[in-house]
Structures are given as structure tokens and as C-alpha cells.
Amino acid sequence: MRVDPDLWPLTTRVDVEGRLCVGGVALNEIADQYGTPAYILDEADFRYRIRRYRAALPGVRITYAGKALLTKRVARWVADEGLGLDVCSPGELATGLAAGVDPRSIVVHGNAKTTGELRAAADAGVGRIVIDCGTEIALLASQLRSPQEVLIRVAPGIDIHGHAAVTTGIVDQKFGFAVAEGQAALAVRRVLDQPLLRLAGLHCHLGSQVTDPAPYGEAIRRMVSLMADVRNHYGVVLTELNIGGGHGVPYVTGDAELDLEKLARVIDDALDQACATERFPRPKVAVEPGRAIAARAGVTCYRVVSVKHRPGGRTFVAVDGGMGDNPRVALYGARYTVTVANRHPLGPTQTVTVVGRNCEAGDVVANDVQLPADLHPGDLLAVACTGAYHHSMASTFNMVGRPPVVAVHDGRVRELVRRETTADLLLRDLG
Ligand code: LLP
């Protein structure tokens, strides 16, 4: 199958010339106009994913995690579709505000927020600030001129058994307060002692690429039990429980994804059970998906620059981008799906390693993919599932400017972020 619908954007088609089209536009035409590499974004897919969430989880508050992919227009799509926005830096907050997102729908995260950041967030009127450490409690309180709603981030001690870099629910990692030794309870006490801090509830985030909904049920049970402890000790009934994001998506054919209908059932059952056991009123649940909304909307286009057959038998296809626009292979050993996008892939195929243009041997775009045996310089390659954590994690390694983000919708093309030029990079170099 050339374009597995589980991996490619909703509107992906192949035209009579064999060219891959997204949003009614041939990727080759976008590549000719905007150059390569380029991130292409299918607005219809992005909005479709949000609507799927809203339909599957009607009683749950959904906040989009902007760290996955954020531009002003993306923030507007998110707001248009009725979602909140989760930010974790002044830059992400500024992007949301510049897009006109209602600050009350913004949730501010971060394990090392500075005084200035806390003040800026409070002054902007954000809906929630998620408190991650003890220092932050007094620091935030000292910056406030009016009441601020906050959540307390808890590490519930749940292991998703994923990549260590994205395992955040266990106790032995940097985020949040542990339940053990009364750390989370003490944080609650200290927040309650601050007259301008309004404690709305608790937050946890288990990690990334979670495809089994069961850990979210376990998180709810543990968090509701903590909420009941808070009520029993301090007489305060917390009403909000944010269970974070981390919903897994497929990158190659056959990969699992988190089933939203199953997630909805797990959330409901866990709430029923935990609230009955603790005799606790059902809190309002919130989730924060990033990848599951953005990933499949994105495709990255590269031009083939060279094809090298090694005496040992491996074939390296070098393209004009690489770990600068996609560090995920080097960081997490991520796997990707690649196809030729400018023509029919006729004839036999070969197994190749697609590599980038950056100066290190670990600069791989995709390992062991099947591409036409006659692939040659000038061919256009498209890599699926690159909407999340690509644009947002790109670097300028080797003084290579970052690619543009180009949105497509109903045959229209709109450049959301322009390519970073060498002149842009030199502007910061003060000589
Ligand atoms: N909420 C919190 C508090 C988070 O820390 C994250 C992600 C999310 C929500 C959204 O998670 P998602 O649904 O997108 O998985 N750079 C890594 C991913 C790091 C995610 C960090 N936090 C990657 O490229 O796979």
C-alpha cells in the first residue's frame, strides 16, 4: 500500500501522474514553490483529529499541547475547534496570545518557571498555572495582584514502560511532587496557605506514545485517592483532575495507537470506581493531547541529493534535510514511513537508509525503507507523521536554516512559517 490511511494525512491522494497530493495540492508543486525540505500541514486532518477527540470524550476538557506544534494559525485552529491550549514557555504563551487565544483557556506548564515567567503568565490572565515545585508556590504568590487558579503536578508513580526520555509518571524523574512521604500533600497545604492561589485540582502526565489506556485508569484511581486524602486532612474538595497527554499514534504500518473510545470507557470506569470507593464527588477530567492531534497532519518533503551503494550492500539515499528538521531518529530511535512523492513508484524496490545532510553519521531520516530501485537525485520524498515534535524541535545545526511550515486546505496553500535563511542566522551573530 503506497499511502496507508493510518499514517498519512486525511486528504492524501495520488493523482494520475502518480504525484502525492495533500489538501488538494501536489506536494511537488509546493516543493517547487517553497523549496525543500518543507513541512506540509493538512488543516483538514488537524481539525478532524480535534473533532474525533470532542466526539469520543464529550464530558472531558481537552487542551492541546502546543509543544507538539505551535504557530499562530495552528493556535487559532485549536481555539476555533473549542480546545484549550497548553503552553510550557514564554514563547509558546506569546504565540497563543498573539493568535488571539482566550487567556482563560491557557494552561501554563514547566518544571523551572522563572519569576518573570510566572508573573507574565498571571498578568496575561491565564486560566491555570501548573505548580511543579515547592519554590514556585511562594514565588508565584509573591507575583500575584489578583487570585490565580492553579493545579499541582503530581508524579503518581506509574511506569508506562516507554522510552526513558518521555517517561514522566514515575517518581524518579524531574516533574511534579511525589505522593510518597507526603510531598504532594505538603504542596497542597502550602498552596492553600496562600490567599491569592486558588487550588482547582491536580495534574499528572504519564509519558508519551502510550497506546494502552489502562495506565490512565490507574492514574485516575491514585489521583482521586489523593484528592480524598486532601479532603480528609484539609477539608477542601478539589474539582479538577488533569491526566495529561501522551496518546500514542502509529508511525509505520502496524504500529498501535491509543483508541479514544477505549480511553473514554477507561476514564469513566476509573472515575466510577475511585469515586465510589472514596465517596468523592466526580471531578471534571481534562486531557492534554499534542501528538495525537498534530502528528498525522504533517508530512515533510525532501529532495534526493545522492544515492550511494556501499560495497557492504547498504544503499544510502541522502536528502537535503535531516536531523536539523527531525531529531527524533537520533534522540529516540524513531521509525518513519517514506514514499516517493513526485511520480509513480514503478518497477522493483530496494531497501535503503534515508540519511540527512548534517555532519554526523547518526543523521538518519529513516532506516530500512522500501523505495524504487531507480530512485535518483531530484526525486521528491515525503515522510509521513511529521506534524508533531518536528517543527517544534528543529535546530540550526551546521548553520542550516529551519524549513517553512506550509498549510494546505481545499486546494489552497498558505505559508504559516517562512524558511529560516542564512541571513536570519547571521543576524544573531554580532561579530
Ligand atoms: N502534557 C504535558 C504536561 C506534557 O509534558 C506533554 C508532553 C503533553 C501534555 C503532550 O504529550 P503528547 O500527547 O504530545 O505525547 N519530544 C518527544 C515528546 C515529548 C513530550 C513531552 N511532553 C517526542 O518527540 O516524542
Coordinates of C-alpha atoms and ligand atoms in Angstrom, one line a residue:
M1 CA 0.0 0.0 0.0
R2 CA 1.6 3.3 -1.1
V3 CA -0.3 5.5 1.3
D4 CA -1.6 3.8 4.5
P5 CA -4.5 5.9 5.7
D6 CA -3.5 5.3 9.3
L7 CA -0.3 7.2 8.7
W8 CA -0.8 9.8 6.1
P9 CA -3.0 13.0 6.3
L10 CA -6.7 12.5 5.9
T11 CA -6.8 14.2 2.5
T12 CA -3.8 12.4 0.9
R13 CA -4.4 11.3 -2.7
V14 CA -2.3 10.1 -5.6
D15 CA -3.0 11.9 -8.9
V16 CA -2.9 10.5 -12.4
E17 CA 0.8 11.3 -12.7
G18 CA 1.4 9.4 -9.5
R19 CA 2.2 12.5 -7.5
L20 CA 1.2 12.6 -3.9
C21 CA -1.3 15.3 -3.1
V22 CA -2.4 16.6 0.3
G23 CA -5.2 19.1 0.8
G24 CA -5.8 19.0 -2.9
V25 CA -2.3 20.2 -3.8
A26 CA 0.5 18.1 -5.3
L27 CA 3.5 18.1 -2.9
N28 CA 5.8 18.5 -5.8
E29 CA 4.2 21.9 -6.6
I30 CA 4.7 23.0 -3.0
A31 CA 8.3 21.8 -3.1
D32 CA 8.9 23.8 -6.3
Q33 CA 7.4 26.9 -4.8
Y34 CA 8.7 26.9 -1.3
G35 CA 11.8 24.7 -1.7
T36 CA 12.8 21.7 0.3
P37 CA 12.9 20.5 3.0
A38 CA 9.4 21.7 3.9
Y39 CA 6.9 20.8 6.5
I40 CA 3.4 20.4 4.9
L41 CA 0.4 20.6 7.2
D42 CA -3.1 19.3 6.3
E43 CA -5.6 21.7 8.1
A44 CA -8.4 19.2 7.5
D45 CA -6.6 16.4 9.2
F46 CA -5.6 18.6 12.2
R47 CA -9.2 19.7 12.7
Y48 CA -10.5 16.2 12.1
R49 CA -8.4 14.9 15.0
I50 CA -9.7 17.5 17.3
R51 CA -13.3 16.7 16.3
R52 CA -12.6 13.0 17.0
Y53 CA -11.5 13.9 20.5
R54 CA -14.5 16.0 21.1
A55 CA -16.9 13.3 19.9
A56 CA -15.2 10.4 21.8
L57 CA -14.7 12.3 25.1
P58 CA -17.7 14.6 25.4
G59 CA -17.5 15.2 29.1
V60 CA -13.8 15.7 29.2
R61 CA -12.0 19.1 28.9
I62 CA -9.4 18.9 26.0
T63 CA -6.4 21.1 26.0
Y64 CA -4.0 20.9 23.0
A65 CA -0.3 20.6 24.0
G66 CA 1.3 23.3 22.0
K67 CA 4.8 21.8 22.4
A68 CA 3.9 19.3 19.7
L69 CA 3.4 22.0 17.1
L70 CA 2.5 25.7 17.5
T71 CA 2.2 28.6 15.1
K72 CA -0.2 31.5 15.4
R73 CA -2.6 29.9 12.8
V74 CA -2.4 26.5 14.5
A75 CA -3.3 28.1 17.8
R76 CA -6.4 29.7 16.0
W77 CA -7.4 26.3 14.6
V78 CA -7.2 24.9 18.2
A79 CA -9.3 27.8 19.6
D80 CA -11.8 27.7 16.7
E81 CA -12.4 24.0 17.4
G82 CA -13.1 24.8 21.1
L83 CA -10.0 23.4 22.7
G84 CA -7.8 25.0 25.4
L85 CA -4.1 25.5 24.8
D86 CA -1.3 24.1 27.0
V87 CA 2.0 26.0 26.8
C88 CA 5.3 25.4 28.5
S89 CA 7.4 28.5 27.8
P90 CA 7.1 32.3 27.3
G91 CA 7.4 31.8 23.6
E92 CA 4.5 29.3 23.4
L93 CA 2.4 31.6 25.6
A94 CA 3.2 34.6 23.4
T95 CA 2.3 32.6 20.3
G96 CA -1.1 31.7 21.8
L97 CA -1.8 35.3 22.9
A98 CA -0.6 36.7 19.5
A99 CA -3.1 34.4 17.9
G100 CA -5.9 35.9 20.0
V101 CA -6.5 32.7 22.1
D102 CA -8.6 33.5 25.2
P103 CA -6.0 33.5 28.0
R104 CA -8.5 31.8 30.3
S105 CA -8.3 28.7 28.1
I106 CA -4.5 28.6 28.5
V107 CA -2.7 26.2 30.9
V108 CA 0.9 27.0 31.8
H109 CA 3.4 24.2 32.4
G110 CA 7.1 24.0 33.2
N111 CA 9.3 22.5 35.8
A112 CA 11.6 25.5 36.0
K113 CA 9.5 28.6 35.6
T114 CA 11.2 31.8 36.5
T115 CA 9.7 34.7 38.5
G116 CA 9.3 36.7 35.3
E117 CA 7.6 33.9 33.5
L118 CA 5.2 33.3 36.4
R119 CA 4.4 37.0 36.5
A120 CA 3.9 37.3 32.8
A121 CA 1.5 34.3 32.8
A122 CA -0.5 35.7 35.7
D123 CA -0.6 39.2 34.2
A124 CA -1.9 37.7 30.9
G125 CA -4.8 36.2 32.8
V126 CA -4.1 32.5 32.0
G127 CA -6.7 30.0 33.2
R128 CA -4.3 27.7 35.1
I129 CA -0.7 27.6 36.2
V130 CA 0.5 24.1 37.0
I131 CA 2.8 24.2 40.0
D132 CA 5.7 21.9 39.7
C133 CA 7.9 22.5 42.7
G134 CA 7.9 24.0 46.2
T135 CA 9.8 27.2 45.3
E136 CA 7.2 28.1 42.8
I137 CA 4.4 28.3 45.3
A138 CA 5.8 31.3 47.2
L139 CA 7.3 32.8 44.1
L140 CA 4.0 32.8 42.2
A141 CA 2.1 34.0 45.2
S142 CA 4.6 37.0 45.5
Q143 CA 3.9 38.0 41.9
L144 CA 0.1 38.0 42.1
R145 CA -2.1 41.0 42.2
S146 CA -5.4 39.1 41.9
P147 CA -6.4 35.4 42.5
Q148 CA -4.9 32.8 40.2
E149 CA -6.2 29.3 39.7
V150 CA -3.6 26.6 39.9
L151 CA -3.1 22.9 39.6
I152 CA -0.5 20.9 41.4
R153 CA 1.5 18.4 39.3
V154 CA 1.9 15.0 40.9
A155 CA 4.1 12.1 39.9
P156 CA 1.7 9.3 40.6
G157 CA 4.3 6.5 40.4
I158 CA 3.1 4.9 37.2
D159 CA 5.5 3.5 34.6
I160 CA 4.3 3.4 31.0
H161 CA 7.4 1.3 30.1
G162 CA 8.2 3.6 27.2
H163 CA 11.4 5.5 26.2
A164 CA 13.1 6.8 29.3
A165 CA 13.2 10.4 27.8
V166 CA 9.5 10.6 27.8
T167 CA 8.6 8.6 31.0
T168 CA 7.2 11.2 33.3
G169 CA 4.7 9.3 35.6
I170 CA 7.3 7.5 37.7
V171 CA 8.7 9.1 40.9
D172 CA 12.3 9.1 39.8
Q173 CA 12.2 11.9 37.2
K174 CA 12.1 15.7 37.4
F175 CA 8.5 16.6 37.1
G176 CA 5.9 17.2 39.9
F177 CA 5.5 16.2 43.5
A178 CA 5.7 12.5 44.7
V179 CA 2.8 11.2 46.7
A180 CA 5.2 9.3 49.0
E181 CA 6.5 11.0 52.1
G182 CA 3.5 13.3 51.9
Q183 CA 5.3 15.6 49.4
A184 CA 2.2 16.2 47.3
A185 CA 0.0 16.7 50.4
L186 CA 2.5 19.2 51.7
A187 CA 2.4 21.1 48.4
V188 CA -1.4 21.2 48.7
R189 CA -1.1 22.6 52.3
R190 CA 1.3 25.3 51.2
V191 CA -0.9 26.4 48.2
L192 CA -3.9 26.5 50.5
D193 CA -2.0 28.8 52.8
Q194 CA -1.6 31.4 50.1
P195 CA -4.6 33.6 49.9
L196 CA -4.2 34.5 46.2
L197 CA -3.7 30.9 45.0
R198 CA -6.9 29.1 44.2
L199 CA -6.3 25.4 44.0
A200 CA -8.6 24.0 41.3
G201 CA -7.2 20.5 41.3
L202 CA -4.4 18.1 40.5
H203 CA -2.4 17.3 37.3
C204 CA -0.3 14.3 36.2
H205 CA 1.3 13.3 32.8
L206 CA 2.4 9.8 32.4
G207 CA 4.6 10.0 29.4
S208 CA 4.5 9.7 25.6
Q209 CA 3.4 7.2 22.9
V210 CA 1.0 5.5 25.4
T211 CA -1.2 3.1 23.4
D212 CA -2.8 1.1 26.3
P213 CA -5.5 3.2 28.1
A214 CA -5.1 1.2 31.3
P215 CA -2.4 3.4 32.9
Y216 CA -4.8 6.4 32.6
G217 CA -7.4 4.4 34.7
E218 CA -4.7 3.7 37.3
A219 CA -3.7 7.3 37.3
I220 CA -7.3 8.4 38.0
R221 CA -7.6 5.9 40.8
R222 CA -4.4 7.1 42.5
M223 CA -5.2 10.8 42.0
V224 CA -8.8 10.5 43.3
S225 CA -7.4 8.7 46.3
L226 CA -5.0 11.6 46.8
M227 CA -7.9 14.1 46.4
A228 CA -9.8 12.2 49.1
D229 CA -6.8 12.5 51.4
V230 CA -6.7 16.2 50.8
R231 CA -10.4 16.5 51.7
N232 CA -10.0 14.3 54.8
H233 CA -7.0 16.3 56.0
Y234 CA -7.7 19.8 54.9
G235 CA -11.5 19.9 54.3
V236 CA -11.1 21.0 50.7
V237 CA -12.8 19.3 47.8
L238 CA -10.8 19.6 44.6
T239 CA -12.9 19.6 41.5
E240 CA -10.5 19.2 38.6
L241 CA -8.2 16.3 37.5
N242 CA -6.0 16.8 34.5
I243 CA -4.4 13.4 33.4
G244 CA -2.1 15.0 30.8
G245 CA -1.4 13.7 27.3
G246 CA 0.9 11.2 25.8
H247 CA -1.7 9.5 23.5
G248 CA 0.2 7.2 21.0
V249 CA 0.0 7.3 17.2
P250 CA 1.3 5.0 14.5
Y251 CA 4.5 6.0 12.6
V252 CA 4.8 2.8 10.5
T253 CA 2.2 0.4 9.3
G254 CA 1.0 -1.9 12.0
D255 CA 2.0 0.4 14.9
A256 CA -0.6 0.6 17.7
E257 CA -2.5 3.8 18.5
L258 CA -4.4 4.8 21.6
D259 CA -8.1 4.1 20.9
L260 CA -10.1 7.1 22.1
E261 CA -13.4 5.1 22.6
K262 CA -11.5 2.7 24.9
L263 CA -9.9 5.7 26.7
A264 CA -13.3 7.2 27.3
R265 CA -14.5 3.9 28.9
V266 CA -11.4 3.6 31.0
I267 CA -11.8 7.2 32.3
D268 CA -15.4 6.6 33.1
D269 CA -15.0 3.3 34.8
A270 CA -12.0 4.5 36.8
L271 CA -13.9 7.6 37.9
D272 CA -16.9 5.5 38.9
Q273 CA -14.8 3.1 40.9
A274 CA -12.5 5.5 42.6
C275 CA -15.2 8.0 43.5
A276 CA -17.4 5.2 44.9
T277 CA -14.5 3.8 46.9
E278 CA -13.5 7.2 48.3
R279 CA -17.1 8.6 48.4
F280 CA -15.7 11.5 46.5
P281 CA -17.7 13.7 44.0
R282 CA -16.7 13.1 40.4
P283 CA -14.0 15.7 39.4
K284 CA -14.0 17.3 36.0
V285 CA -11.4 15.4 33.9
A286 CA -9.1 17.1 31.5
V287 CA -6.6 15.6 28.9
E288 CA -3.8 17.3 27.0
P289 CA -3.0 15.5 23.7
G290 CA -0.4 17.1 21.4
R291 CA 1.0 14.4 19.1
A292 CA -2.4 12.7 18.6
I293 CA -3.8 15.9 17.1
A294 CA -0.8 17.2 15.2
A295 CA 1.4 14.2 14.1
R296 CA -0.6 12.8 11.2
A297 CA -1.5 16.2 9.8
G298 CA 2.2 16.7 8.9
V299 CA 4.3 15.5 6.0
T300 CA 7.9 16.5 5.4
C301 CA 9.2 16.8 1.8
Y302 CA 12.8 16.4 0.9
R303 CA 14.7 16.3 -2.4
V304 CA 17.0 13.4 -3.1
V305 CA 20.6 14.7 -3.4
S306 CA 22.5 11.5 -3.9
V307 CA 22.2 7.7 -3.9
K308 CA 25.2 5.7 -2.7
H309 CA 25.5 1.9 -2.9
R310 CA 28.0 0.7 -0.4
P311 CA 30.3 -2.3 -1.1
G312 CA 28.8 -4.0 2.1
G313 CA 25.4 -3.9 0.4
R314 CA 23.6 -0.9 2.1
T315 CA 22.2 1.9 0.0
F316 CA 22.2 5.4 1.4
V317 CA 19.8 7.9 0.0
A318 CA 20.9 11.4 1.0
V319 CA 18.3 14.2 1.2
D320 CA 18.5 18.0 1.7
G321 CA 17.3 17.9 5.3
G322 CA 17.9 15.6 8.2
M323 CA 18.4 15.8 12.0
G324 CA 18.1 19.5 12.0
D325 CA 14.5 19.3 11.0
N326 CA 13.9 15.9 12.6
P327 CA 16.0 15.0 15.6
R328 CA 13.6 12.2 16.6
V329 CA 15.5 9.3 15.0
A330 CA 18.7 10.3 16.7
L331 CA 17.0 11.0 20.0
Y332 CA 14.5 8.2 20.4
G333 CA 15.3 5.7 17.6
A334 CA 12.0 6.7 16.0
R335 CA 10.9 5.0 12.8
Y336 CA 9.3 6.6 9.8
T337 CA 7.4 5.9 6.6
V338 CA 8.7 7.3 3.4
T339 CA 7.4 7.3 -0.2
V340 CA 8.5 8.9 -3.4
A341 CA 6.1 11.8 -4.0
N342 CA 6.7 13.2 -7.5
R343 CA 5.9 10.2 -9.6
H344 CA 4.5 6.6 -9.7
P345 CA 7.0 4.3 -7.9
L346 CA 7.1 1.8 -10.8
G347 CA 9.4 -1.2 -11.1
P348 CA 11.3 -3.0 -8.4
T349 CA 12.1 -1.6 -5.0
Q350 CA 15.2 -1.6 -2.8
T351 CA 15.7 -1.3 0.9
V352 CA 17.5 1.9 1.7
T353 CA 18.6 4.1 4.6
V354 CA 17.5 7.7 4.1
V355 CA 20.1 10.0 5.6
G356 CA 20.3 13.7 6.0
R357 CA 22.7 16.5 5.1
N358 CA 24.1 17.1 8.6
C359 CA 27.6 16.3 9.5
E360 CA 27.3 13.2 11.6
A361 CA 26.8 9.5 10.8
G362 CA 23.7 9.4 13.2
D363 CA 21.9 11.8 10.9
V364 CA 19.2 9.4 9.7
V365 CA 15.8 10.3 8.4
A366 CA 14.5 6.7 8.1
N367 CA 16.1 3.3 8.5
D368 CA 15.3 0.3 6.2
V369 CA 12.6 1.7 4.0
Q370 CA 11.5 0.4 0.6
L371 CA 11.9 2.9 -2.2
P372 CA 12.1 2.5 -6.0
A373 CA 15.3 0.9 -7.3
D374 CA 15.6 3.7 -9.9
L375 CA 15.4 6.5 -7.3
H376 CA 17.6 9.3 -8.4
P377 CA 18.7 12.8 -7.5
G378 CA 15.9 15.3 -7.9
D379 CA 13.2 12.8 -6.8
L380 CA 10.9 14.1 -4.1
L381 CA 10.5 12.1 -0.9
A382 CA 7.6 12.5 1.6
V383 CA 7.9 11.4 5.2
A384 CA 4.6 10.7 7.0
C385 CA 3.6 11.6 10.5
T386 CA 5.9 14.5 11.0
G387 CA 3.4 17.1 12.3
A388 CA 4.3 16.7 16.0
Y389 CA 7.7 17.4 17.5
H390 CA 9.4 18.2 14.2
H391 CA 8.9 22.0 13.6
S392 CA 8.9 22.5 17.3
M393 CA 12.1 20.5 17.9
A394 CA 14.1 21.7 14.8
S395 CA 17.6 23.1 15.3
T396 CA 20.0 25.0 13.1
F397 CA 22.8 22.5 13.4
N398 CA 25.5 23.2 10.8
M399 CA 24.0 26.7 10.3
V400 CA 21.2 25.2 8.2
G401 CA 18.1 27.3 8.5
R402 CA 14.8 25.6 9.6
P403 CA 12.2 24.6 7.0
P404 CA 9.0 26.5 6.3
V405 CA 5.6 25.3 7.6
V406 CA 3.1 25.3 4.7
A407 CA -0.5 24.6 5.3
V408 CA -2.8 23.1 2.7
H409 CA -6.6 23.1 2.6
D410 CA -9.1 22.6 -0.2
G411 CA -6.5 23.2 -2.9
R412 CA -5.2 26.4 -1.2
V413 CA -1.7 26.8 0.1
R414 CA -0.7 29.1 2.9
E415 CA 2.8 29.5 4.2
L416 CA 2.5 29.6 8.1
V417 CA 6.2 30.0 8.9
R418 CA 8.8 31.0 6.3
R419 CA 12.1 29.3 5.8
E420 CA 14.9 30.5 8.0
T421 CA 17.6 31.9 5.8
T422 CA 21.3 32.1 6.3
A423 CA 20.8 35.8 6.7
D424 CA 18.4 35.2 9.6
L425 CA 21.1 33.1 11.3
L426 CA 23.8 35.6 10.7
L427 CA 21.7 38.4 12.1
R428 CA 22.1 36.9 15.6
D429 CA 25.9 36.7 15.2
L430 CA 27.1 40.1 16.5
G431 CA 30.6 39.6 15.2
Ligands
LLP1 N1 1.0 17.5 28.8 C1 2.3 17.6 29.4 C2 2.4 18.1 30.7 C3 3.4 17.2 28.6 O1 4.6 17.2 29.2 C4 3.2 16.7 27.3 C5 4.4 16.3 26.5 C6 2.0 16.6 26.8 C7 0.9 17.0 27.5 C8 1.7 16.2 25.4 O2 2.1 14.9 25.1 P1 1.7 14.2 23.7 O3 0.2 14.0 23.7 O4 2.1 15.1 22.6 O5 2.5 13.0 23.7 N2 9.8 15.2 22.2 C9 9.1 14.0 22.4 C10 7.8 14.2 23.1 C11 8.0 14.9 24.5 C12 6.7 15.2 25.1 C13 6.8 16.0 26.3 N3 5.6 16.3 27.0 C14 8.9 13.3 21.1 O6 9.3 13.9 20.0 O7 8.4 12.2 21.0

